[in-house]
GROMACS .gro file of C-alpha atoms in nm:
model
  263
    1MET     CA    1 -19.384  -5.770   2.320
    2PRO     CA    2 -19.409  -6.146   2.265
    3ARG     CA    3 -19.158  -6.361   2.471
    4ARG     CA    4 -19.020  -6.531   2.158
    5LEU     CA    5 -18.930  -6.193   2.003
    6LEU     CA    6 -18.748  -6.076   2.318
    7PHE     CA    7 -18.548  -6.401   2.330
    8SER     CA    8 -18.440  -6.358   1.969
    9LEU     CA    9 -18.326  -5.996   2.030
   10ALA     CA   10 -18.125  -6.099   2.329
   11LEU     CA   11 -17.937  -6.369   2.130
   12SER     CA   12 -17.870  -6.117   1.853
   13PHE     CA   13 -17.725  -5.869   2.102
   14LEU     CA   14 -17.489  -6.121   2.253
   15PHE     CA   15 -17.375  -6.235   1.912
   16LEU     CA   16 -17.295  -5.873   1.805
   17LEU     CA   17 -17.121  -5.807   2.140
   18GLY     CA   18 -16.890  -6.107   2.088
   19CYS     CA   19 -16.800  -6.006   1.737
   20ASN     CA   20 -16.691  -5.656   1.849
   21ASP     CA   21 -16.498  -5.761   2.161
   22PRO     CA   22 -16.137  -5.646   2.096
   23ASN     CA   23 -15.991  -5.872   2.359
   24GLY     CA   24 -16.182  -6.176   2.250
   25ARG     CA   25 -16.296  -6.236   2.610
   26LEU     CA   26 -16.631  -6.364   2.500
   27GLY     CA   27 -16.495  -6.579   2.222
   28ASP     CA   28 -16.180  -6.722   2.393
   29ASP     CA   29 -16.288  -6.983   2.646
   30ASP     CA   30 -16.134  -7.323   2.698
   31ASP     CA   31 -16.320  -7.474   2.410
   32SER     CA   32 -16.250  -7.196   2.157
   33ALA     CA   33 -16.048  -7.224   1.843
   34THR     CA   34 -15.866  -6.892   1.888
   35ASP     CA   35 -15.581  -6.830   2.129
   36ASP     CA   36 -15.700  -7.039   2.424
   37ASP     CA   37 -15.516  -7.289   2.641
   38ASP     CA   38 -15.639  -7.578   2.432
   39ALA     CA   39 -15.668  -7.403   2.093
   40THR     CA   40 -15.467  -7.376   1.775
   41ASP     CA   41 -15.283  -7.056   1.868
   42ASP     CA   42 -15.268  -7.120   2.238
   43ASP     CA   43 -14.979  -7.163   2.485
   44ASP     CA   44 -14.917  -7.520   2.367
   45ALA     CA   45 -14.924  -7.437   2.004
   46THR     CA   46 -14.689  -7.331   1.722
   47ASP     CA   47 -14.522  -7.037   1.894
   48ASP     CA   48 -14.530  -7.169   2.251
   49ASP     CA   49 -14.247  -7.300   2.470
   50ASP     CA   50 -14.243  -7.642   2.305
   51ALA     CA   51 -14.273  -7.521   1.945
   52THR     CA   52 -14.048  -7.401   1.664
   53ASP     CA   53 -13.904  -7.093   1.838
   54ASP     CA   54 -13.869  -7.238   2.191
   55ASP     CA   55 -13.573  -7.360   2.389
   56ASP     CA   56 -13.544  -7.679   2.188
   57ALA     CA   57 -13.572  -7.524   1.852
   58THR     CA   58 -13.330  -7.419   1.576
   59ASP     CA   59 -13.261  -7.070   1.701
   60ASP     CA   60 -13.250  -7.138   2.074
   61ASP     CA   61 -12.958  -7.107   2.319
   62ASP     CA   62 -12.910  -7.462   2.430
   63ASP     CA   63 -12.947  -7.725   2.163
   64ALA     CA   64 -12.958  -7.544   1.835
   65THR     CA   65 -12.733  -7.471   1.538
   66ASP     CA   66 -12.625  -7.126   1.658
   67ASP     CA   67 -12.637  -7.197   2.033
   68ASP     CA   68 -12.367  -7.192   2.299
   69ASP     CA   69 -12.283  -7.555   2.253
   70ASP     CA   70 -12.260  -7.570   1.879
   71ASP     CA   71 -12.066  -7.427   1.585
   72ASP     CA   72 -12.014  -7.077   1.731
   73ASP     CA   73 -11.913  -7.164   2.084
   74ASP     CA   74 -11.582  -7.205   2.259
   75ASP     CA   75 -11.536  -7.559   2.136
   76ALA     CA   76 -11.616  -7.483   1.774
   77THR     CA   77 -11.436  -7.583   1.457
   78ASP     CA   78 -11.296  -7.231   1.394
   79GLU     CA   79 -11.087  -7.263   1.711
   80VAL     CA   80 -10.851  -7.518   1.563
   81VAL     CA   81 -10.521  -7.412   1.410
   82ASP     CA   82 -10.390  -7.487   1.064
   83ALA     CA   83 -10.069  -7.688   1.132
   84ASN     CA   84  -9.893  -7.502   0.859
   85LEU     CA   85  -9.920  -7.176   1.062
   86VAL     CA   86  -9.716  -7.316   1.351
   87LEU     CA   87  -9.478  -7.565   1.193
   88GLY     CA   88  -9.129  -7.416   1.169
   89GLN     CA   89  -9.222  -7.121   1.399
   90SER     CA   90  -9.061  -7.039   1.732
   91PHE     CA   91  -9.267  -6.944   2.036
   92CYS     CA   92  -9.107  -6.748   2.314
   93THR     CA   93  -9.212  -6.772   2.680
   94ASP     CA   94  -9.344  -6.459   2.842
   95TRP     CA   95  -9.239  -6.540   3.200
   96SER     CA   96  -9.421  -6.233   3.330
   97SER     CA   97  -9.749  -6.407   3.234
   98ALA     CA   98  -9.661  -6.724   3.433
   99ASN     CA   99  -9.823  -6.820   3.757
  100ILE     CA  100  -9.539  -7.013   3.928
  101THR     CA  101  -9.698  -7.222   4.201
  102GLU     CA  102  -9.393  -7.441   4.282
  103PRO     CA  103  -9.162  -7.323   4.420
  104ALA     CA  104  -9.375  -7.015   4.497
  105ASN     CA  105  -9.071  -6.825   4.627
  106ILE     CA  106  -8.837  -6.898   4.329
  107GLY     CA  107  -8.852  -6.535   4.220
  108THR     CA  108  -8.722  -6.425   4.559
  109LEU     CA  109  -8.453  -6.691   4.558
  110LEU     CA  110  -8.330  -6.596   4.216
  111GLY     CA  111  -8.349  -6.232   4.301
  112LEU     CA  112  -8.112  -6.287   4.596
  113ALA     CA  113  -7.866  -6.419   4.339
  114GLY     CA  114  -7.918  -6.113   4.125
  115VAL     CA  115  -8.118  -6.300   3.854
  116SER     CA  116  -8.469  -6.250   3.716
  117LEU     CA  117  -8.626  -6.543   3.530
  118THR     CA  118  -8.804  -6.295   3.296
  119ASP     CA  119  -8.457  -6.220   3.146
  120TYR     CA  120  -8.426  -6.580   3.027
  121PRO     CA  121  -8.711  -6.677   2.794
  122ILE     CA  122  -8.707  -7.013   2.627
  123LEU     CA  123  -8.811  -7.102   2.274
  124VAL     CA  124  -9.024  -7.401   2.161
  125SER     CA  125  -9.081  -7.497   1.802
  126PRO     CA  126  -9.299  -7.777   1.652
  127THR     CA  127  -9.106  -7.955   1.383
  128ALA     CA  128  -9.361  -8.218   1.274
  129ILE     CA  129  -9.734  -8.263   1.321
  130ASP     CA  130  -9.948  -8.568   1.230
  131GLU     CA  131 -10.308  -8.482   1.294
  132MET     CA  132 -10.429  -8.825   1.190
  133ALA     CA  133 -10.208  -8.986   1.454
  134SER     CA  134 -10.252  -8.697   1.699
  135THR     CA  135  -9.874  -8.656   1.737
  136LEU     CA  136  -9.613  -8.382   1.711
  137GLU     CA  137  -9.244  -8.335   1.757
  138MET     CA  138  -9.095  -8.031   1.922
  139ILE     CA  139  -8.750  -7.882   2.005
  140GLY     CA  140  -8.657  -7.600   2.240
  141ALA     CA  141  -8.375  -7.354   2.277
  142PRO     CA  142  -8.237  -7.095   2.514
  143THR     CA  143  -8.246  -6.731   2.410
  144GLN     CA  144  -8.007  -6.443   2.426
  145ILE     CA  145  -8.058  -6.264   2.753
  146GLN     CA  146  -8.366  -6.035   2.766
  147THR     CA  147  -8.462  -6.124   2.405
  148CYS     CA  148  -8.662  -6.381   2.210
  149THR     CA  149  -8.370  -6.452   1.976
  150GLN     CA  150  -8.212  -6.793   1.991
  151ASP     CA  151  -7.870  -6.815   2.155
  152LEU     CA  152  -7.671  -7.016   1.899
  153THR     CA  153  -7.386  -7.060   2.144
  154LEU     CA  154  -7.601  -7.293   2.369
  155SER     CA  155  -7.730  -7.640   2.297
  156THR     CA  156  -8.091  -7.694   2.188
  157PHE     CA  157  -8.310  -7.960   2.356
  158ASP     CA  158  -8.532  -8.218   2.204
  159LEU     CA  159  -8.862  -8.207   2.389
  160THR     CA  160  -8.987  -8.528   2.226
  161SER     CA  161  -8.673  -8.740   2.254
  162THR     CA  162  -8.816  -8.987   2.497
  163SER     CA  163  -9.172  -9.004   2.361
  164THR     CA  164  -9.369  -8.851   2.080
  165GLY     CA  165  -9.574  -8.550   2.180
  166LEU     CA  166  -9.956  -8.555   2.179
  167PHE     CA  167 -10.148  -8.317   1.952
  168THR     CA  168 -10.526  -8.280   1.977
  169ASN     CA  169 -10.584  -7.974   1.766
  170PRO     CA  170 -10.530  -7.706   1.900
  171THR     CA  171 -10.377  -7.845   2.221
  172PHE     CA  172 -10.046  -8.031   2.270
  173SER     CA  173  -9.837  -8.199   2.536
  174VAL     CA  174  -9.473  -8.293   2.518
  175GLY     CA  175  -9.223  -8.453   2.753
  176PRO     CA  176  -9.082  -8.565   2.982
  177SER     CA  177  -8.752  -8.414   2.875
  178SER     CA  178  -8.490  -8.178   3.010
  179MET     CA  179  -8.361  -7.830   2.939
  180THR     CA  180  -8.097  -7.601   3.084
  181LEU     CA  181  -8.095  -7.223   3.121
  182ASN     CA  182  -7.754  -7.054   3.148
  183LEU     CA  183  -7.806  -6.789   3.416
  184GLN     CA  184  -7.534  -6.520   3.449
  185GLY     CA  185  -7.347  -6.547   3.777
  186ILE     CA  186  -7.509  -6.883   3.863
  187GLY     CA  187  -7.442  -7.110   3.570
  188GLY     CA  188  -7.677  -7.382   3.446
  189LEU     CA  189  -8.025  -7.411   3.587
  190THR     CA  190  -8.153  -7.748   3.464
  191PHE     CA  191  -8.514  -7.865   3.452
  192GLU     CA  192  -8.556  -8.247   3.455
  193SER     CA  193  -8.855  -8.464   3.387
  194LEU     CA  194  -9.008  -8.157   3.221
  195THR     CA  195  -9.349  -8.162   3.048
  196ILE     CA  196  -9.493  -7.874   2.851
  197GLU     CA  197  -9.859  -7.832   2.761
  198GLY     CA  198 -10.039  -7.552   2.578
  199ARG     CA  199 -10.294  -7.449   2.319
  200PHE     CA  200 -10.217  -7.288   1.985
  201THR     CA  201 -10.436  -6.989   1.897
  202ALA     CA  202 -10.628  -7.013   1.568
  203ASP     CA  203 -10.404  -6.747   1.405
  204GLY     CA  204 -10.087  -6.933   1.494
  205GLN     CA  205  -9.943  -6.634   1.681
  206GLN     CA  206  -9.943  -6.764   2.031
  207ILE     CA  207  -9.946  -7.060   2.262
  208VAL     CA  208 -10.174  -6.992   2.553
  209GLU     CA  209 -10.264  -7.173   2.875
  210GLY     CA  210  -9.908  -7.304   2.888
  211VAL     CA  211  -9.805  -7.533   3.172
  212LEU     CA  212  -9.445  -7.636   3.262
  213THR     CA  213  -9.406  -7.907   3.522
  214GLY     CA  214  -9.087  -8.091   3.629
  215MET     CA  215  -8.798  -8.091   3.875
  216MET     CA  216  -8.559  -7.795   3.893
  217ASP     CA  217  -8.195  -7.865   3.987
  218VAL     CA  218  -8.111  -7.593   4.239
  219THR     CA  219  -7.767  -7.727   4.329
  220SER     CA  220  -7.601  -7.409   4.193
  221LEU     CA  221  -7.821  -7.187   4.407
  222THR     CA  222  -7.648  -7.147   4.742
  223GLY     CA  223  -7.878  -7.209   5.032
  224ALA     CA  224  -8.175  -7.294   4.813
  225CYS     CA  225  -8.283  -7.592   5.021
  226PHE     CA  226  -8.315  -7.376   5.329
  227LEU     CA  227  -8.608  -7.214   5.150
  228LEU     CA  228  -8.729  -7.496   4.925
  229ASN     CA  229  -8.844  -7.851   4.970
  230CYS     CA  230  -8.556  -8.040   4.811
  231SER     CA  231  -8.504  -8.401   4.708
  232GLY     CA  232  -8.252  -8.588   4.500
  233CYS     CA  233  -8.269  -8.515   4.125
  234PRO     CA  234  -8.402  -8.789   3.893
  235SER     CA  235  -8.080  -8.801   3.692
  236ASN     CA  236  -7.839  -8.753   3.986
  237PRO     CA  237  -7.973  -8.817   4.340
  238SER     CA  238  -7.672  -8.641   4.489
  239ASN     CA  239  -7.792  -8.312   4.340
  240ASP     CA  240  -8.077  -8.106   4.492
  241CYS     CA  241  -8.400  -8.073   4.304
  242ALA     CA  242  -8.725  -7.893   4.384
  243LEU     CA  243  -9.064  -7.936   4.220
  244PHE     CA  244  -9.131  -7.677   3.953
  245ASN     CA  245  -9.474  -7.589   3.825
  246ALA     CA  246  -9.575  -7.286   3.623
  247GLU     CA  247  -9.921  -7.225   3.476
  248ASP     CA  248 -10.106  -6.978   3.245
  249ILE     CA  249  -9.788  -6.916   3.042
  250VAL     CA  250  -9.817  -6.726   2.711
  251PHE     CA  251  -9.567  -6.809   2.434
  252ASN     CA  252  -9.548  -6.548   2.156
  253ASN     CA  253  -9.445  -6.623   1.797
  254ASN     CA  254  -9.116  -6.435   1.766
  255GLY     CA  255  -9.156  -6.410   1.383
  256LEU     CA  256  -8.803  -6.541   1.329
  257GLY     CA  257  -8.887  -6.884   1.196
  258GLY     CA  258  -8.784  -7.217   1.337
  259ILE     CA  259  -8.513  -7.312   1.589
  260THR     CA  260  -8.171  -7.403   1.456
  261PRO     CA  261  -8.059  -7.730   1.612
  262VAL     CA  262  -7.734  -7.690   1.810
  263PRO     CA  263  -7.558  -7.998   1.951
   0.00000   0.00000   0.00000
């Protein structure tokens, strides 16, 4: 058979073999136009790691519209609270949720006096909010023992009397101020230089991540300073005060409306 004919048949065979190769191994080298490292549909192309559907694209996890840092994440717009949901509402401390770090043994100390702090919730109620100015005003009140109902026989306390509270929706901070709990068998337990922080939930039904910090006047607790680190109280240095700090407090909307001011 002539050499030229053999050469032509060989070329034809290779051509047919490439056309029928299901994996494209014969037609997918580095210079090919189909699915190769330098080609149109290759690893650097439309569907690769740098393209429309990759980590920098619209549907990805890190930088995109629906990702963890955007509209649907923990800092998103739907986490704010409508001020109208919390104005004129009373929120009651759930002391059982509190992590009291200072003084850590206050529960034991009060227990020796026959008192449990969980029996004496306090109420807080925002009375004015100015979102443009990032401010709010808030009052507080003692409750009837073991309830979240305001005790109208005891004075309320203005939590923003010395300075306007801060409101960065949905979080707030008020104080310093003071408040007094009337504990049966002990009398008044006063908190001085008290600040209160927290975050309103979007449905307006709770304050969460609450923090109370101040000085607690323990003068009425006999022997308290044998167990606590005491110092003079801010308002009266002759009285004994101990640092008070409680965290992770939950305040629940009691559903009874706002606090009634009592002189």
